[in-house]
């Protein structure tokens, strides 16, 4: 994976799958050297770039964010560091969220008490998705959470209540990358105007700055990239109808990169928009045979690792084969980082092992 960098508040990842956007890149308010502009110009695919997390912990925090928002913002840095340590390796991902607004220090609801914060926990596994919502005056109570249980999908019983209205979190942290702020904040603001029920938030970091503007939809955990306002609106409106959108989807955070790519490939094959119908059953390493692609010299295949994913969809079984490939030329995957050579996961074959009907 590649690491990503920082830029102005005001203003990694592997790359995988397909890269279509349906947008006019010439209208971007960024120079062609910006990492997101380079990524789009090089037509980097997006499927498989989603962050990997089974459960998302989202904590309201107004104000500006630093590159590491948990320890570089108005959030208590000691608490932030402890939360980061406790969730590490569990499958829980922590996000700070704030209301869209004209200035980072004015992101609380009008009249809201600054010490009382909204907290959401969202679990993403198909057939077991949920959002639990509460509010805390004392955020140190978050340290009492059983993060292993949350990652496994055990819903909290001692605080808050269930509210499965889909959330959309739009990445807007310019201190990690200027592209996220410049491209993400206007989308978050317009979406919040269109959906004034409090389900749209700005957030700290969803990975993949070069794919900005990016967003995640909870509780399903589908991430999207290269959004424009109309496509973001479509994604959110479909989520509120219980559907997902494949176009510009980076993958479901429940799965690793090969699983994300395989799931989207099956969805495209059978044209399935219901989030929980397509499931990844197993992800396995696979040796890449030389004759998989005879057009590629044997020596070049040392850069490529094969994989195999088993997936199911409403009684149908599929096997998806793919490989991880090096992308050339080198390019910046973050505006504040030096050029690197990222990788991409590509599907080579999809086979249905159980005939339909």
mmCIF file of C-alpha atoms in Angstrom:
data_model
loop_
_atom_site.group_PDB
_atom_site.id
_atom_site.type_symbol
_atom_site.label_atom_id
_atom_site.label_comp_id
_atom_site.label_asym_id
_atom_site.label_seq_id
_atom_site.Cartn_x
_atom_site.Cartn_y
_atom_site.Cartn_z
ATOM 1 C CA UNK A 1 0.000 0.000 0.000
ATOM 2 C CA UNK A 2 1.031 3.606 -0.447
ATOM 3 C CA UNK A 3 1.064 6.241 2.252
ATOM 4 C CA UNK A 4 -0.770 9.522 1.832
ATOM 5 C CA UNK A 5 0.140 13.072 2.867
ATOM 6 C CA UNK A 6 -1.016 16.443 4.111
ATOM 7 C CA UNK A 7 -1.982 19.912 2.892
ATOM 8 C CA UNK A 8 -4.128 22.907 3.866
ATOM 9 C CA UNK A 9 -7.336 22.689 5.925
ATOM 10 C CA UNK A 10 -8.853 25.533 3.967
ATOM 11 C CA UNK A 11 -8.304 24.609 0.761
ATOM 12 C CA UNK A 12 -3.218 4.593 0.391
ATOM 13 C CA UNK A 13 -3.606 2.475 -0.337
ATOM 14 C CA UNK A 14 -3.787 0.094 -3.249
ATOM 15 C CA UNK A 15 -5.657 1.127 -6.377
ATOM 16 C CA UNK A 16 -7.873 -1.354 -8.082
ATOM 17 C CA UNK A 17 -10.747 -2.177 -10.499
ATOM 18 C CA UNK A 18 -12.295 0.242 -12.948
ATOM 19 C CA UNK A 19 -11.794 3.996 -13.190
ATOM 20 C CA UNK A 20 -14.700 5.499 -15.090
ATOM 21 C CA UNK A 21 -16.096 8.707 -13.684
ATOM 22 C CA UNK A 22 -18.496 10.279 -16.141
ATOM 23 C CA UNK A 23 -17.209 13.740 -15.116
ATOM 24 C CA UNK A 24 -15.480 16.589 -16.867
ATOM 25 C CA UNK A 25 -12.030 16.722 -15.274
ATOM 26 C CA UNK A 26 -11.358 20.129 -16.880
ATOM 27 C CA UNK A 27 -13.809 21.714 -14.398
ATOM 28 C CA UNK A 28 -11.814 20.698 -11.320
ATOM 29 C CA UNK A 29 -10.712 23.699 -9.161
ATOM 30 C CA UNK A 30 -7.225 22.194 -8.776
ATOM 31 C CA UNK A 31 -4.028 22.257 -10.837
ATOM 32 C CA UNK A 32 -3.261 19.257 -13.069
ATOM 33 C CA UNK A 33 -0.395 18.352 -10.722
ATOM 34 C CA UNK A 34 -2.768 17.684 -7.791
ATOM 35 C CA UNK A 35 -2.810 14.014 -6.846
ATOM 36 C CA UNK A 36 -6.518 13.615 -7.636
ATOM 37 C CA UNK A 37 -6.082 15.271 -11.039
ATOM 38 C CA UNK A 38 -3.141 12.989 -11.845
ATOM 39 C CA UNK A 39 -5.087 9.923 -10.755
ATOM 40 C CA UNK A 40 -8.020 10.811 -12.958
ATOM 41 C CA UNK A 41 -5.793 11.667 -15.906
ATOM 42 C CA UNK A 42 -4.069 8.288 -15.576
ATOM 43 C CA UNK A 43 -7.493 6.617 -15.248
ATOM 44 C CA UNK A 44 -6.534 4.802 -12.073
ATOM 45 C CA UNK A 45 -9.255 2.269 -11.232
ATOM 46 C CA UNK A 46 -11.123 2.641 -7.960
ATOM 47 C CA UNK A 47 -12.561 -0.776 -7.092
ATOM 48 C CA UNK A 48 -10.693 -2.312 -4.175
ATOM 49 C CA UNK A 49 -9.422 0.949 -2.630
ATOM 50 C CA UNK A 50 -11.906 1.077 0.240
ATOM 51 C CA UNK A 51 -10.631 1.183 3.797
ATOM 52 C CA UNK A 52 -10.912 -2.228 5.499
ATOM 53 C CA UNK A 53 -13.174 -2.114 8.584
ATOM 54 C CA UNK A 54 -16.124 -4.183 9.744
ATOM 55 C CA UNK A 55 -17.320 -1.495 12.167
ATOM 56 C CA UNK A 56 -17.049 2.312 12.119
ATOM 57 C CA UNK A 57 -16.974 4.450 15.272
ATOM 58 C CA UNK A 58 -17.873 8.049 14.376
ATOM 59 C CA UNK A 59 -17.412 10.797 16.970
ATOM 60 C CA UNK A 60 -18.596 14.394 16.564
ATOM 61 C CA UNK A 61 -15.805 16.955 16.856
ATOM 62 C CA UNK A 62 -16.074 20.473 15.477
ATOM 63 C CA UNK A 63 -13.115 22.597 14.496
ATOM 64 C CA UNK A 64 -10.133 22.070 12.186
ATOM 65 C CA UNK A 65 -8.424 18.695 11.849
ATOM 66 C CA UNK A 66 -4.718 17.970 11.662
ATOM 67 C CA UNK A 67 -3.261 15.197 9.521
ATOM 68 C CA UNK A 68 -3.784 12.777 12.436
ATOM 69 C CA UNK A 69 -7.132 14.142 13.554
ATOM 70 C CA UNK A 70 -7.464 12.006 16.682
ATOM 71 C CA UNK A 71 -4.398 13.662 18.174
ATOM 72 C CA UNK A 72 -4.241 16.898 16.153
ATOM 73 C CA UNK A 73 -7.582 18.672 16.555
ATOM 74 C CA UNK A 74 -9.814 20.030 19.308
ATOM 75 C CA UNK A 75 -10.403 16.398 20.284
ATOM 76 C CA UNK A 76 -8.567 15.388 23.492
ATOM 77 C CA UNK A 77 -5.244 14.084 22.104
ATOM 78 C CA UNK A 78 -4.660 11.733 25.033
ATOM 79 C CA UNK A 79 -8.096 10.189 24.548
ATOM 80 C CA UNK A 80 -7.535 10.070 20.789
ATOM 81 C CA UNK A 81 -4.252 8.205 21.140
ATOM 82 C CA UNK A 82 -5.796 5.747 23.597
ATOM 83 C CA UNK A 83 -8.760 5.080 21.292
ATOM 84 C CA UNK A 84 -6.417 4.499 18.363
ATOM 85 C CA UNK A 85 -4.409 2.032 20.438
ATOM 86 C CA UNK A 86 -7.466 0.131 21.661
ATOM 87 C CA UNK A 87 -9.115 -0.305 18.253
ATOM 88 C CA UNK A 88 -5.893 -1.354 16.506
ATOM 89 C CA UNK A 89 -6.270 -4.799 14.993
ATOM 90 C CA UNK A 90 -9.924 -5.159 16.015
ATOM 91 C CA UNK A 91 -11.626 -4.230 12.738
ATOM 92 C CA UNK A 92 -13.059 -1.005 14.210
ATOM 93 C CA UNK A 93 -12.188 2.254 12.445
ATOM 94 C CA UNK A 94 -12.482 5.588 14.288
ATOM 95 C CA UNK A 95 -13.611 8.701 12.414
ATOM 96 C CA UNK A 96 -14.125 12.222 13.673
ATOM 97 C CA UNK A 97 -17.145 13.863 12.060
ATOM 98 C CA UNK A 98 -18.474 17.427 11.953
ATOM 99 C CA UNK A 99 -21.426 19.248 10.478
ATOM 100 C CA UNK A 100 -20.769 20.872 7.104
ATOM 101 C CA UNK A 101 -20.291 24.604 7.532
ATOM 102 C CA UNK A 102 -18.574 27.690 6.142
ATOM 103 C CA UNK A 103 -15.790 27.541 8.715
ATOM 104 C CA UNK A 104 -14.336 24.573 10.569
ATOM 105 C CA UNK A 105 -15.037 26.174 13.970
ATOM 106 C CA UNK A 106 -18.742 26.577 13.212
ATOM 107 C CA UNK A 107 -19.738 22.976 12.639
ATOM 108 C CA UNK A 108 -22.024 22.402 15.603
ATOM 109 C CA UNK A 109 -25.790 22.542 15.316
ATOM 110 C CA UNK A 110 -27.090 25.981 16.307
ATOM 111 C CA UNK A 111 -27.681 26.018 20.050
ATOM 112 C CA UNK A 112 -25.936 22.685 20.623
ATOM 113 C CA UNK A 113 -23.789 22.351 23.732
ATOM 114 C CA UNK A 114 -20.158 22.003 22.718
ATOM 115 C CA UNK A 115 -19.479 19.285 25.324
ATOM 116 C CA UNK A 116 -22.254 16.981 24.134
ATOM 117 C CA UNK A 117 -21.174 14.998 21.087
ATOM 118 C CA UNK A 118 -23.050 12.707 18.743
ATOM 119 C CA UNK A 119 -21.553 9.208 18.499
ATOM 120 C CA UNK A 120 -22.448 6.605 15.892
ATOM 121 C CA UNK A 121 -21.345 2.990 15.701
ATOM 122 C CA UNK A 122 -22.088 1.248 12.391
ATOM 123 C CA UNK A 123 -21.560 -2.423 11.572
ATOM 124 C CA UNK A 124 -21.161 -3.375 7.909
ATOM 125 C CA UNK A 125 -21.420 -7.165 7.521
ATOM 126 C CA UNK A 126 -24.123 -8.205 5.011
ATOM 127 C CA UNK A 127 -27.322 -9.293 6.721
ATOM 128 C CA UNK A 128 -26.149 -7.834 10.045
ATOM 129 C CA UNK A 129 -25.816 -4.114 9.300
ATOM 130 C CA UNK A 130 -26.906 -1.607 11.921
ATOM 131 C CA UNK A 131 -26.285 1.925 13.160
ATOM 132 C CA UNK A 132 -26.398 2.720 16.858
ATOM 133 C CA UNK A 133 -26.629 6.400 17.778
ATOM 134 C CA UNK A 134 -26.065 8.198 21.073
ATOM 135 C CA UNK A 135 -24.699 11.389 22.605
ATOM 136 C CA UNK A 136 -22.008 11.804 25.244
ATOM 137 C CA UNK A 137 -20.989 14.636 27.557
ATOM 138 C CA UNK A 138 -17.941 12.652 28.668
ATOM 139 C CA UNK A 139 -16.147 11.017 25.755
ATOM 140 C CA UNK A 140 -13.854 9.045 28.064
ATOM 141 C CA UNK A 141 -16.830 6.679 28.379
ATOM 142 C CA UNK A 142 -15.902 5.476 24.897
ATOM 143 C CA UNK A 143 -12.956 3.670 26.486
ATOM 144 C CA UNK A 144 -15.433 1.305 28.151
ATOM 145 C CA UNK A 145 -16.596 0.009 24.761
ATOM 146 C CA UNK A 146 -15.865 -3.621 23.944
ATOM 147 C CA UNK A 147 -14.208 -3.023 20.568
ATOM 148 C CA UNK A 148 -13.774 -6.719 19.788
ATOM 149 C CA UNK A 149 -17.519 -7.202 20.252
ATOM 150 C CA UNK A 150 -18.363 -4.158 18.136
ATOM 151 C CA UNK A 151 -16.120 -5.453 15.356
ATOM 152 C CA UNK A 152 -17.944 -8.785 15.505
ATOM 153 C CA UNK A 153 -21.297 -7.039 15.130
ATOM 154 C CA UNK A 154 -22.580 -7.100 18.719
ATOM 155 C CA UNK A 155 -24.853 -4.073 19.021
ATOM 156 C CA UNK A 156 -24.484 -1.883 22.164
ATOM 157 C CA UNK A 157 -27.160 -2.288 24.818
ATOM 158 C CA UNK A 158 -26.070 0.181 27.506
ATOM 159 C CA UNK A 159 -26.248 3.492 25.637
ATOM 160 C CA UNK A 160 -28.128 5.202 22.802
ATOM 161 C CA UNK A 161 -30.531 3.568 20.407
ATOM 162 C CA UNK A 162 -30.666 1.998 16.981
ATOM 163 C CA UNK A 163 -31.227 4.315 14.005
ATOM 164 C CA UNK A 164 -30.510 2.719 10.648
ATOM 165 C CA UNK A 165 -31.097 5.845 8.561
ATOM 166 C CA UNK A 166 -28.083 5.797 6.202
ATOM 167 C CA UNK A 167 -25.271 8.245 6.870
ATOM 168 C CA UNK A 168 -22.913 9.731 4.304
ATOM 169 C CA UNK A 169 -19.503 10.886 5.525
ATOM 170 C CA UNK A 170 -17.595 13.054 3.051
ATOM 171 C CA UNK A 171 -13.833 13.319 3.535
ATOM 172 C CA UNK A 172 -12.814 16.970 3.957
ATOM 173 C CA UNK A 173 -9.517 16.883 5.863
ATOM 174 C CA UNK A 174 -7.260 19.280 3.995
ATOM 175 C CA UNK A 175 -4.386 18.726 6.418
ATOM 176 C CA UNK A 176 -4.045 15.204 5.073
ATOM 177 C CA UNK A 177 -4.550 16.282 1.472
ATOM 178 C CA UNK A 178 -5.739 19.528 -0.104
ATOM 179 C CA UNK A 179 -7.833 17.615 -2.658
ATOM 180 C CA UNK A 180 -10.166 16.354 0.073
ATOM 181 C CA UNK A 181 -10.943 19.855 1.337
ATOM 182 C CA UNK A 182 -11.212 21.654 -1.988
ATOM 183 C CA UNK A 183 -13.329 18.955 -3.620
ATOM 184 C CA UNK A 184 -15.065 17.396 -0.621
ATOM 185 C CA UNK A 185 -16.354 20.305 1.418
ATOM 186 C CA UNK A 186 -18.589 21.829 -1.300
ATOM 187 C CA UNK A 187 -20.213 18.434 -1.876
ATOM 188 C CA UNK A 188 -20.802 17.926 1.840
ATOM 189 C CA UNK A 189 -22.324 21.413 2.135
ATOM 190 C CA UNK A 190 -24.695 20.942 -0.798
ATOM 191 C CA UNK A 191 -25.721 17.451 0.338
ATOM 192 C CA UNK A 192 -26.445 18.796 3.820
ATOM 193 C CA UNK A 193 -28.664 21.451 2.228
ATOM 194 C CA UNK A 194 -30.543 18.794 0.258
ATOM 195 C CA UNK A 195 -30.751 16.400 3.226
ATOM 196 C CA UNK A 196 -31.303 18.619 6.292
ATOM 197 C CA UNK A 197 -32.102 15.656 8.566
ATOM 198 C CA UNK A 198 -28.541 15.451 9.905
ATOM 199 C CA UNK A 199 -27.426 12.380 7.952
ATOM 200 C CA UNK A 200 -24.595 14.115 6.038
ATOM 201 C CA UNK A 201 -21.290 14.811 7.788
ATOM 202 C CA UNK A 202 -17.771 15.862 6.959
ATOM 203 C CA UNK A 203 -15.137 13.413 8.176
ATOM 204 C CA UNK A 204 -11.419 13.134 8.782
ATOM 205 C CA UNK A 205 -9.990 10.471 6.502
ATOM 206 C CA UNK A 206 -11.381 7.638 4.415
ATOM 207 C CA UNK A 207 -8.159 6.843 2.519
ATOM 208 C CA UNK A 208 -7.434 7.426 -1.142
ATOM 209 C CA UNK A 209 -6.965 11.203 -1.371
ATOM 210 C CA UNK A 210 -6.129 10.819 -5.056
ATOM 211 C CA UNK A 211 -9.723 9.650 -5.565
ATOM 212 C CA UNK A 212 -11.201 12.824 -4.028
ATOM 213 C CA UNK A 213 -13.882 13.725 -3.468
ATOM 214 C CA UNK A 214 -14.526 10.538 -1.483
ATOM 215 C CA UNK A 215 -17.318 9.421 0.845
ATOM 216 C CA UNK A 216 -18.497 6.413 2.814
ATOM 217 C CA UNK A 217 -22.107 5.298 3.230
ATOM 218 C CA UNK A 218 -23.024 3.655 6.529
ATOM 219 C CA UNK A 219 -24.082 1.139 7.685
ATOM 220 C CA UNK A 220 -23.231 -0.787 4.512
ATOM 221 C CA UNK A 221 -19.656 0.515 4.440
ATOM 222 C CA UNK A 222 -19.529 1.223 0.699
ATOM 223 C CA UNK A 223 -16.950 3.863 -0.211
ATOM 224 C CA UNK A 224 -17.083 6.048 -3.318
ATOM 225 C CA UNK A 225 -14.591 8.213 -5.171
ATOM 226 C CA UNK A 226 -14.403 10.988 -7.790
ATOM 227 C CA UNK A 227 -17.844 12.131 -6.747
ATOM 228 C CA UNK A 228 -19.753 15.071 -8.094
ATOM 229 C CA UNK A 229 -22.823 16.427 -6.341
ATOM 230 C CA UNK A 230 -25.384 14.678 -8.531
ATOM 231 C CA UNK A 231 -23.702 11.295 -8.231
ATOM 232 C CA UNK A 232 -23.275 11.732 -4.477
ATOM 233 C CA UNK A 233 -26.970 12.598 -4.250
ATOM 234 C CA UNK A 234 -27.821 9.491 -6.251
ATOM 235 C CA UNK A 235 -25.683 7.282 -3.995
ATOM 236 C CA UNK A 236 -27.309 8.649 -0.843
ATOM 237 C CA UNK A 237 -30.858 8.593 -2.207
ATOM 238 C CA UNK A 238 -30.422 4.983 -3.337
ATOM 239 C CA UNK A 239 -29.003 4.051 0.062
ATOM 240 C CA UNK A 240 -32.132 5.477 1.666
ATOM 241 C CA UNK A 241 -34.114 3.122 -0.572
ATOM 242 C CA UNK A 242 -32.028 0.161 0.562
ATOM 243 C CA UNK A 243 -29.906 -0.025 -2.607
ATOM 244 C CA UNK A 244 -26.262 0.490 -3.529
ATOM 245 C CA UNK A 245 -24.694 2.032 -6.638
ATOM 246 C CA UNK A 246 -21.842 0.205 -8.385
ATOM 247 C CA UNK A 247 -20.651 3.161 -10.463
ATOM 248 C CA UNK A 248 -17.610 4.833 -8.824
ATOM 249 C CA UNK A 249 -17.806 2.429 -5.892
ATOM 250 C CA UNK A 250 -14.429 1.672 -4.299
ATOM 251 C CA UNK A 251 -15.728 -1.371 -2.439
ATOM 252 C CA UNK A 252 -17.342 -2.479 0.802
ATOM 253 C CA UNK A 253 -15.112 -1.972 3.815
ATOM 254 C CA UNK A 254 -16.103 -5.379 5.181
ATOM 255 C CA UNK A 255 -13.757 -7.081 2.716
ATOM 256 C CA UNK A 256 -10.085 -6.776 1.867
ATOM 257 C CA UNK A 257 -9.089 -5.358 -1.523
ATOM 258 C CA UNK A 258 -9.488 -8.622 -3.530
ATOM 259 C CA UNK A 259 -12.891 -9.220 -1.915
ATOM 260 C CA UNK A 260 -14.013 -5.693 -2.727
ATOM 261 C CA UNK A 261 -13.026 -6.059 -6.377
ATOM 262 C CA UNK A 262 -14.609 -9.507 -6.652
ATOM 263 C CA UNK A 263 -17.897 -8.397 -5.093
ATOM 264 C CA UNK A 264 -18.217 -5.480 -7.505
ATOM 265 C CA UNK A 265 -17.370 -7.733 -10.455
ATOM 266 C CA UNK A 266 -20.164 -10.138 -9.501
ATOM 267 C CA UNK A 267 -22.570 -7.247 -8.995
ATOM 268 C CA UNK A 268 -21.839 -5.927 -12.471
ATOM 269 C CA UNK A 269 -22.232 -9.404 -13.964
ATOM 270 C CA UNK A 270 -25.681 -10.042 -12.485
ATOM 271 C CA UNK A 271 -26.804 -6.392 -12.161
ATOM 272 C CA UNK A 272 -27.579 -6.651 -8.433
ATOM 273 C CA UNK A 273 -28.185 -3.420 -6.425
ATOM 274 C CA UNK A 274 -29.281 -4.935 -3.083
ATOM 275 C CA UNK A 275 -26.350 -4.497 -0.685
ATOM 276 C CA UNK A 276 -26.672 -7.736 1.246
ATOM 277 C CA UNK A 277 -27.350 -10.112 -1.652
ATOM 278 C CA UNK A 278 -23.737 -10.427 -2.845
ATOM 279 C CA UNK A 279 -21.397 -11.792 -0.190
ATOM 280 C CA UNK A 280 -17.747 -12.713 -0.135
ATOM 281 C CA UNK A 281 -17.450 -16.227 1.286
ATOM 282 C CA UNK A 282 -13.685 -16.797 1.085
ATOM 283 C CA UNK A 283 -10.573 -14.981 -0.083
ATOM 284 C CA UNK A 284 -7.628 -17.157 -1.037
ATOM 285 C CA UNK A 285 -4.154 -16.576 -2.466
ATOM 286 C CA UNK A 286 -3.646 -18.035 -5.912
ATOM 287 C CA UNK A 287 -0.547 -18.597 -7.981
ATOM 288 C CA UNK A 288 -0.550 -16.658 -11.222
ATOM 289 C CA UNK A 289 -0.008 -19.011 -14.135
ATOM 290 C CA UNK A 290 2.327 -17.782 -16.858
ATOM 291 C CA UNK A 291 -0.230 -18.485 -19.542
ATOM 292 C CA UNK A 292 -2.905 -16.440 -17.728
ATOM 293 C CA UNK A 293 -1.842 -13.592 -19.951
ATOM 294 C CA UNK A 294 0.598 -14.669 -22.653
ATOM 295 C CA UNK A 295 0.972 -11.060 -23.816
ATOM 296 C CA UNK A 296 2.888 -10.273 -20.621
ATOM 297 C CA UNK A 297 6.495 -11.500 -20.547
ATOM 298 C CA UNK A 298 7.337 -13.989 -17.801
ATOM 299 C CA UNK A 299 9.800 -11.566 -16.172
ATOM 300 C CA UNK A 300 7.095 -8.927 -15.763
ATOM 301 C CA UNK A 301 4.893 -11.356 -13.883
ATOM 302 C CA UNK A 302 7.132 -11.154 -10.826
ATOM 303 C CA UNK A 303 5.302 -7.873 -10.110
ATOM 304 C CA UNK A 304 1.945 -9.633 -10.078
ATOM 305 C CA UNK A 305 0.309 -11.671 -7.314
ATOM 306 C CA UNK A 306 -2.730 -13.804 -7.973
ATOM 307 C CA UNK A 307 -5.801 -14.307 -5.811
ATOM 308 C CA UNK A 308 -9.116 -16.163 -5.867
ATOM 309 C CA UNK A 309 -12.365 -15.110 -4.188
ATOM 310 C CA UNK A 310 -15.500 -17.178 -3.680
ATOM 311 C CA UNK A 311 -18.725 -15.178 -3.616
ATOM 312 C CA UNK A 312 -22.428 -15.948 -3.368
ATOM 313 C CA UNK A 313 -25.522 -14.136 -4.587
ATOM 314 C CA UNK A 314 -29.059 -15.352 -3.853
ATOM 315 C CA UNK A 315 -28.229 -19.042 -4.141
ATOM 316 C CA UNK A 316 -25.735 -18.619 -6.966
ATOM 317 C CA UNK A 317 -22.053 -19.327 -6.371
ATOM 318 C CA UNK A 318 -19.154 -17.617 -8.121
ATOM 319 C CA UNK A 319 -15.386 -17.853 -8.209
ATOM 320 C CA UNK A 320 -13.510 -14.680 -9.156
ATOM 321 C CA UNK A 321 -9.848 -14.808 -10.145
ATOM 322 C CA UNK A 322 -7.654 -11.757 -10.146
ATOM 323 C CA UNK A 323 -4.168 -10.372 -9.716
ATOM 324 C CA UNK A 324 -2.403 -7.450 -8.133
ATOM 325 C CA UNK A 325 -0.390 -5.449 -10.625
ATOM 326 C CA UNK A 326 2.120 -2.623 -10.405
ATOM 327 C CA UNK A 327 0.894 0.605 -12.002
ATOM 328 C CA UNK A 328 3.324 2.656 -14.042
ATOM 329 C CA UNK A 329 4.515 5.345 -14.389
ATOM 330 C CA UNK A 330 5.250 6.466 -10.836
ATOM 331 C CA UNK A 331 2.819 9.061 -9.542
ATOM 332 C CA UNK A 332 1.970 10.943 -6.381
ATOM 333 C CA UNK A 333 -0.782 9.270 -4.381
ATOM 334 C CA UNK A 334 -0.930 12.289 -2.105
ATOM 335 C CA UNK A 335 -0.178 15.928 -2.813
ATOM 336 C CA UNK A 336 2.347 16.098 0.029
ATOM 337 C CA UNK A 337 4.234 12.903 -0.828
ATOM 338 C CA UNK A 338 6.911 11.958 -3.317
ATOM 339 C CA UNK A 339 5.947 9.822 -6.331
ATOM 340 C CA UNK A 340 5.552 6.097 -5.689
ATOM 341 C CA UNK A 341 4.590 3.014 -7.681
ATOM 342 C CA UNK A 342 1.120 1.927 -6.508
ATOM 343 C CA UNK A 343 -0.577 -1.382 -7.260
ATOM 344 C CA UNK A 344 -3.964 -2.336 -8.659
ATOM 345 C CA UNK A 345 -6.162 -5.400 -8.307
ATOM 346 C CA UNK A 346 -7.618 -6.577 -11.613
ATOM 347 C CA UNK A 347 -10.226 -9.275 -12.225
ATOM 348 C CA UNK A 348 -9.078 -11.842 -14.796
ATOM 349 C CA UNK A 349 -12.024 -14.239 -14.780
ATOM 350 C CA UNK A 350 -15.462 -14.731 -13.164
ATOM 351 C CA UNK A 351 -17.034 -18.201 -13.195
ATOM 352 C CA UNK A 352 -20.423 -19.254 -11.900
ATOM 353 C CA UNK A 353 -20.072 -22.627 -10.219
ATOM 354 C CA UNK A 354 -23.762 -23.180 -9.488
ATOM 355 C CA UNK A 355 -26.013 -22.595 -12.518
ATOM 356 C CA UNK A 356 -28.943 -20.261 -11.949
ATOM 357 C CA UNK A 357 -32.349 -21.893 -11.525
#
